[in-house]
Amino acid sequence: KCLQAVRLRKLSGLSVAPAVKNLESATANAPDVLVVGAGVIGCSTAYHLSLRGLSVLVLDTRGVAAAQSSKSWGFCRQQGRDSRELELMAECMRRWVQLEDELGFSVGWQTCGNLALCDHPKRWEQFKKWIPLAQESGIGTELVNGSDLSKLLPKLEGDWLGGVWTETDGSADPESATRAFARAAELRGAQFRLFAPSVDSLVVQGPRVMGVRLSTGEVINAGCTVVAAGAWSSDLLRPVLRLPQLRVRATAARTERLTDLGSDYAGFPNIGVWAPRCSFRLRVDGTMTIADGGYAEEAEFEANAVRYGYQYLPGYVQSPVKVNPVHDITHTRDPNPNPRRIDQAAATFHKMFPSLPELRIKEVWAGHIDLTPDMVPVIDVGGELPEGLVVSTGYSGHGLGIAPGAGRLSADMVQSGKRPHEAEVFRACRFNEKVFFKPESVF
């Protein structure tokens, strides 16, 4: 077995990318490509387009990584993913290990491995069923229990059946990674218009999308428009595409530096851990990102919940989601976090590691995950979509890890105007092919 219980962090020595220059008004000439959304998917797409010599304008009503892209937990994993994502995710893992050299800026990358813990027989069977899929895909994943589990987490206590260990998985700093893509794109000619008026609609003439119209009435034309607007994508696309997408409010937190809490934290294993009611990873600065592992996700009650909610029913049965009757949706700020979820996650962590000092929380935040019924993204062009439009959205909380490949694939679609074979599994029209969808990912 390939078990390395503790892998120390290695700092790259590279700096975090500086902020990009912000255009306060429209450019004189229409860009080849307009990317709507300055999150990690939009910035990765802009980077891959700029590599090919295309003129790119990235448009956002806030800043780079201002919304969910900076609120990600930071896991970059193959483990537990839907089979449709595995080929693209394998490409991404090869990219992540050298991405800092490629972009020239820190992304906070750590090849630290990922461990999913299990304390219930039904869940254990799900883990066991996923292992053959991992083996077929060439992912070095294995079931661990007993002494092997103790090697990975020496101070772990509790009645655990075991876990799934993927040594080649890792983590990154979501904001640093997004800024690195953005700055690398800018250095290759991409431009950014940030803090702009919100996008009101697509501009459609005949069979083609010509650009977007802002809430002020201003029109921005482009040769091709990429919608990578995260949780806002479905609203923008509605006149031209039926895209089931819900906003799920996810809360996470960052602790104080662990070694400041006590010497017992010295040498705490640097691996990503996903356990019932608690998930955590160490950050390069010695703090920890912690959340409740998605145990109590909160869907905003809005028009989309009524319009598309029935397609999510199998997933709700499998993993119940709380509905917020009074939603918290605005272009101008993040949704309010739910601190009780962090209190519960921290309490669970203490039960798992009772010999360690209790955690101290430094900051708590929330963002909106763009959830599709099957928790698989839509990366599409052509078909039922108008010409001049590429859609790259619905990453369902998994966008950071898959961003290098998703940006490359989205750029391919811009250039060709056609859906390649590898993107058939991400086609938008799949949601019209049946009524109900059950996520196939393990978590």
XYZ file of C-alpha atoms in Angstrom:
443
model
C 0.000 0.000 0.000
C 1.112 3.503 -0.835
C 0.456 5.213 2.466
C 2.344 8.296 3.525
C 0.772 9.406 6.765
C 2.308 12.851 6.889
C 3.494 14.891 3.929
C 4.943 18.247 4.879
C 3.862 21.374 3.068
C 6.322 22.825 0.588
C 6.011 26.526 -0.043
C 6.733 27.477 -3.631
C 8.355 30.807 -2.786
C 6.172 32.450 -5.421
C 4.052 35.457 -4.520
C 0.284 35.738 -4.787
C -0.665 37.382 -8.072
C -1.270 41.139 -7.903
C -4.658 42.576 -8.735
C -5.480 42.995 -12.401
C -6.051 46.436 -13.898
C -9.708 47.375 -13.995
C -11.269 48.990 -17.067
C -13.917 51.425 -15.887
C -15.631 51.722 -19.258
C -16.100 49.810 -22.468
C -13.206 49.223 -24.834
C -13.256 50.844 -28.268
C -13.200 47.542 -30.130
C -15.356 44.485 -29.491
C -13.237 41.630 -28.097
C -13.044 38.249 -29.749
C -14.453 36.750 -26.561
C -16.468 38.168 -23.669
C -16.273 36.060 -20.505
C -19.096 36.796 -18.065
C -17.809 35.954 -14.598
C -14.418 36.538 -12.966
C -14.471 33.411 -10.823
C -12.009 30.554 -11.173
C -13.794 29.062 -14.202
C -14.057 32.401 -15.996
C -10.453 33.342 -15.266
C -9.148 29.915 -16.273
C -11.110 30.183 -19.522
C -9.731 33.681 -20.135
C -6.201 32.411 -19.536
C -6.543 29.527 -21.993
C -8.096 31.833 -24.598
C -5.328 34.399 -24.211
C -2.746 31.668 -24.737
C -4.242 31.241 -28.200
C -3.913 34.902 -29.094
C -7.608 35.828 -28.823
C -8.623 39.198 -27.419
C -10.579 38.609 -24.209
C -12.666 40.829 -21.939
C -13.694 39.425 -18.536
C -16.781 41.111 -17.084
C -17.969 40.928 -13.488
C -20.208 43.017 -11.251
C -17.801 42.402 -8.367
C -14.075 41.580 -8.372
C -11.871 38.640 -9.275
C -12.851 35.646 -7.098
C -15.231 37.887 -5.158
C -18.061 35.353 -4.913
C -17.996 31.561 -4.456
C -14.559 31.099 -6.036
C -12.883 32.598 -2.965
C -15.245 30.741 -0.596
C -14.328 27.236 -1.776
C -13.023 24.820 0.847
C -9.928 24.248 -1.297
C -10.159 20.493 -1.951
C -8.826 19.402 -5.358
C -9.804 15.764 -5.585
C -10.491 12.920 -7.941
C -11.849 10.934 -5.037
C -15.580 10.280 -4.970
C -16.367 12.185 -8.169
C -18.966 11.308 -10.746
C -17.509 9.012 -13.417
C -18.230 11.632 -16.084
C -15.738 14.025 -14.516
C -12.861 11.625 -13.957
C -11.087 11.943 -17.310
C -11.091 15.726 -17.135
C -10.140 15.637 -13.460
C -7.145 13.400 -14.187
C -5.928 16.053 -16.627
C -6.399 18.670 -13.925
C -4.369 16.778 -11.330
C -1.469 16.574 -13.776
C -1.794 20.317 -14.283
C -2.091 21.276 -10.619
C 1.300 19.905 -9.606
C 3.062 22.250 -12.045
C 0.504 25.055 -12.285
C 2.537 27.528 -10.254
C 5.447 27.153 -12.686
C 3.038 27.584 -15.601
C 1.234 30.668 -14.278
C 4.161 32.234 -12.435
C 2.254 32.896 -9.215
C 1.349 31.026 -6.056
C -1.827 28.956 -6.079
C -1.272 27.504 -2.600
C -0.944 23.998 -4.032
C -0.298 21.052 -1.700
C -0.136 17.410 -2.780
C -1.418 16.240 0.567
C -3.866 13.450 -0.233
C -7.526 13.189 0.658
C -9.167 10.901 3.221
C -12.918 10.315 3.414
C -13.949 8.745 6.725
C -16.920 6.468 7.253
C -18.861 5.457 10.379
C -21.964 3.839 8.833
C -22.289 0.470 7.008
C -24.454 1.893 4.210
C -21.915 4.600 3.529
C -19.115 2.038 3.646
C -20.826 0.076 0.882
C -20.947 3.245 -1.233
C -17.228 3.694 -0.730
C -16.543 0.083 -1.704
C -18.588 0.407 -4.884
C -16.576 3.442 -5.966
C -13.176 1.721 -5.680
C -13.470 -0.296 -8.947
C -14.354 2.909 -10.780
C -11.219 4.536 -9.380
C -9.109 1.569 -10.424
C -10.537 1.618 -13.970
C -9.668 5.314 -14.181
C -6.122 4.811 -12.930
C -6.686 6.681 -9.674
C -4.538 5.442 -6.797
C -7.349 5.091 -4.284
C -7.689 2.453 -1.586
C -9.833 1.501 1.382
C -8.053 1.884 4.715
C -8.939 0.880 8.250
C -7.313 -0.227 11.470
C -3.591 0.465 11.647
C -3.490 2.115 8.223
C -6.086 4.647 9.351
C -4.103 5.275 12.533
C -0.995 6.000 10.475
C -2.843 8.668 8.545
C -4.508 10.275 11.591
C -2.623 9.118 14.698
C -4.769 11.025 17.223
C -8.132 10.152 15.680
C -10.650 8.582 18.056
C -14.144 7.185 17.539
C -15.838 4.166 15.998
C -14.750 4.364 12.378
C -15.334 1.593 9.870
C -12.490 3.029 7.819
C -11.960 5.433 4.987
C -11.055 6.004 1.357
C -7.521 7.304 0.843
C -6.308 8.991 -2.348
C -2.688 9.966 -1.971
C -2.413 11.971 -5.195
C -5.254 14.371 -4.380
C -4.431 17.762 -2.971
C -5.607 21.248 -2.105
C -5.120 24.812 -3.276
C -5.908 28.283 -2.049
C -9.022 29.237 -4.040
C -8.513 32.983 -4.100
C -4.798 32.773 -4.906
C -5.464 30.290 -7.703
C -8.160 32.475 -9.269
C -5.968 35.555 -9.057
C -3.105 33.615 -10.643
C -5.265 32.639 -13.630
C -6.505 36.225 -13.940
C -3.072 37.837 -13.835
C -1.591 35.240 -16.203
C -4.420 36.005 -18.628
C -3.840 39.746 -18.288
C -0.125 39.366 -18.993
C -1.118 37.680 -22.250
C -3.489 40.453 -23.285
C -6.801 39.787 -21.521
C -8.644 42.763 -20.058
C -10.952 42.967 -17.058
C -13.958 45.164 -16.419
C -14.818 44.683 -12.771
C -17.424 46.261 -10.469
C -19.495 46.859 -13.582
C -23.275 47.210 -13.646
C -24.914 43.795 -13.496
C -25.575 41.913 -16.721
C -29.259 42.246 -17.522
C -29.548 39.980 -20.563
C -27.886 38.375 -23.541
C -28.143 40.286 -26.796
C -29.518 37.886 -29.388
C -29.922 38.630 -33.081
C -31.442 35.829 -35.097
C -29.580 32.591 -34.348
C -26.621 34.275 -32.694
C -25.640 35.805 -29.333
C -23.933 39.111 -30.053
C -22.956 40.024 -26.493
C -24.675 41.264 -23.329
C -26.752 44.203 -22.159
C -25.971 45.714 -18.761
C -28.576 46.975 -16.306
C -27.737 50.520 -17.415
C -28.660 49.698 -21.010
C -25.062 49.592 -22.216
C -24.369 46.828 -24.747
C -21.042 44.990 -24.895
C -20.560 43.151 -28.184
C -18.179 40.257 -28.732
C -17.428 37.574 -31.280
C -18.300 34.905 -28.706
C -19.796 35.117 -25.222
C -18.846 32.661 -22.468
C -21.310 32.480 -19.571
C -19.316 31.435 -16.506
C -21.404 33.349 -13.996
C -21.732 30.648 -11.359
C -25.021 30.756 -9.482
C -26.282 33.601 -11.696
C -25.904 31.658 -14.953
C -29.358 30.085 -15.100
C -31.077 33.481 -14.748
C -29.007 34.991 -17.539
C -29.466 32.036 -19.880
C -33.200 31.515 -19.354
C -34.358 33.163 -22.628
C -32.172 30.802 -24.674
C -31.617 27.724 -22.471
C -33.504 25.810 -19.818
C -30.791 25.165 -17.222
C -31.808 23.663 -13.840
C -29.593 25.319 -11.263
C -30.111 26.084 -7.590
C -28.241 28.419 -5.296
C -27.003 26.497 -2.265
C -25.618 28.590 0.570
C -22.425 26.948 1.842
C -20.776 28.097 5.069
C -17.107 27.544 5.932
C -14.505 28.999 8.272
C -10.812 29.469 8.923
C -9.220 28.752 12.289
C -6.401 30.478 14.059
C -2.940 29.063 13.375
C -3.045 25.580 14.880
C 0.365 25.723 16.544
C -0.743 28.904 18.326
C -3.451 26.846 20.020
C -0.971 24.463 21.611
C 2.155 22.427 21.001
C 0.023 19.263 20.633
C -0.853 20.465 17.129
C 2.799 20.295 16.040
C 3.036 17.692 13.310
C -0.727 17.431 12.823
C -1.104 15.486 9.549
C -1.404 17.667 6.488
C -4.096 15.754 4.629
C -7.546 16.731 3.487
C -10.231 15.012 5.557
C -13.916 14.598 4.756
C -15.886 13.082 7.648
C -19.561 13.048 8.605
C -20.408 16.570 9.817
C -16.811 17.756 9.555
C -14.366 18.404 6.721
C -11.044 20.187 7.018
C -7.716 20.876 5.363
C -4.560 22.634 6.468
C -3.617 25.819 4.669
C -0.086 26.871 3.788
C -0.139 29.531 6.524
C -0.758 26.938 9.262
C -4.442 27.735 9.737
C -7.227 25.305 8.855
C -10.283 25.573 6.639
C -13.197 23.761 8.268
C -16.828 23.105 7.355
C -19.541 20.575 8.143
C -18.860 18.457 5.060
C -22.069 19.587 3.407
C -24.146 17.930 6.108
C -26.609 20.816 6.441
C -26.555 22.531 3.059
C -29.090 25.326 2.624
C -30.911 25.929 -0.664
C -32.317 29.394 -1.221
C -36.097 29.407 -1.729
C -36.530 31.324 -4.966
C -38.145 30.998 -8.382
C -35.585 28.434 -9.551
C -36.387 26.198 -6.572
C -40.026 26.108 -7.703
C -39.204 25.935 -11.395
C -36.638 23.116 -11.221
C -36.907 21.631 -7.735
C -38.657 18.422 -8.824
C -35.589 17.322 -10.804
C -33.565 17.324 -7.591
C -35.922 15.044 -5.629
C -33.783 11.853 -5.774
C -30.815 13.833 -4.503
C -32.894 15.366 -1.714
C -33.956 11.897 -0.575
C -30.328 10.790 -0.507
C -28.999 13.958 1.140
C -31.720 16.197 2.607
C -31.196 19.924 2.092
C -32.613 22.668 4.271
C -34.563 25.334 2.397
C -34.122 28.943 3.471
C -37.644 30.470 3.227
C -36.212 33.990 3.180
C -33.415 33.911 0.641
C -30.266 36.001 0.755
C -29.429 36.773 -2.877
C -27.791 39.962 -4.100
C -25.163 40.997 -6.644
C -23.408 43.301 -4.203
C -22.259 41.032 -1.351
C -21.918 37.452 -0.144
C -24.818 35.714 1.583
C -24.758 35.672 5.367
C -23.023 32.603 6.829
C -24.639 30.234 9.304
C -22.263 30.169 12.304
C -24.141 27.266 13.894
C -22.844 25.021 11.135
C -19.288 25.966 12.048
C -19.953 25.467 15.771
C -21.201 21.976 14.959
C -18.200 21.225 12.713
C -15.758 22.411 15.375
C -17.529 20.327 18.019
C -17.301 17.265 15.764
C -13.592 17.920 15.217
C -13.079 17.965 18.989
C -14.874 14.622 19.331
C -12.596 13.205 16.655
C -9.457 14.580 18.313
C -10.282 14.985 22.037
C -6.613 15.098 23.042
C -6.076 18.321 21.077
C -6.990 21.831 22.259
C -10.341 23.092 21.012
C -10.242 25.049 17.783
C -10.525 28.815 17.699
C -12.316 30.325 14.697
C -10.756 33.355 13.028
C -13.359 34.066 10.310
C -16.573 32.621 8.911
C -17.959 33.103 5.415
C -20.594 31.849 2.978
C -21.048 31.676 -0.769
C -23.557 30.336 -3.248
C -22.802 27.003 -4.911
C -24.305 26.619 -8.401
C -25.901 23.187 -8.016
C -27.193 21.089 -10.917
C -29.536 18.107 -10.364
C -26.768 15.546 -11.002
C -23.964 17.668 -9.485
C -22.089 17.605 -12.813
C -21.262 20.841 -14.658
C -22.604 22.103 -17.961
C -19.780 22.838 -20.410
C -21.398 23.215 -23.781
C -21.617 24.863 -27.174
C -23.764 24.282 -30.241
C -26.723 21.916 -30.182
C -29.747 23.791 -28.884
C -27.598 26.782 -27.895
C -27.466 29.885 -30.074
C -24.333 30.486 -32.104
C -21.672 32.589 -30.434
C -22.437 31.227 -26.951
C -20.429 28.898 -24.700
C -21.791 27.848 -21.302
C -19.471 26.810 -18.466
C -21.329 26.617 -15.176
C -23.007 24.344 -12.625
C -19.815 23.036 -11.024
C -21.784 22.187 -7.876
C -19.059 23.050 -5.391
C -16.311 21.184 -7.284
C -15.159 23.982 -9.587
C -11.751 24.762 -8.091
C -10.253 21.329 -8.631
C -11.511 20.953 -12.181
C -10.822 24.555 -13.230
C -7.591 23.998 -15.208
C -9.250 21.431 -17.475
C -12.610 23.202 -17.605
C -10.936 26.401 -18.765
C -9.044 24.522 -21.470
C -12.214 22.730 -22.625
C -14.252 25.938 -22.671
C -11.542 27.640 -24.744
C -11.582 24.702 -27.178
C -15.314 25.238 -27.660
C -14.887 28.946 -28.297
C -12.370 28.237 -31.032
C -14.202 25.377 -32.722
C -17.814 26.386 -32.120
C -18.525 22.670 -31.761
C -19.049 20.294 -28.852
C -16.132 17.852 -28.757
C -16.658 14.194 -27.892
C -15.157 14.630 -24.409
C -17.853 17.209 -23.615
C -20.855 15.040 -24.507
C -21.241 14.124 -20.833
C -21.457 17.836 -19.943
C -24.101 18.767 -22.543
C -26.866 21.085 -21.364
C -29.673 19.176 -23.066
C -29.260 16.151 -20.776
C -31.653 17.773 -18.316
C -34.416 17.511 -20.924
C -33.748 13.807 -21.517
C -35.366 12.563 -18.292
C -37.319 13.910 -15.358
C -35.327 13.024 -12.237
C -31.591 12.992 -11.543
C -29.681 11.306 -8.757
C -26.078 12.399 -8.146
C -23.601 9.587 -8.750
C -20.731 11.215 -6.875
C -19.930 9.695 -3.482
C -19.672 13.128 -1.889
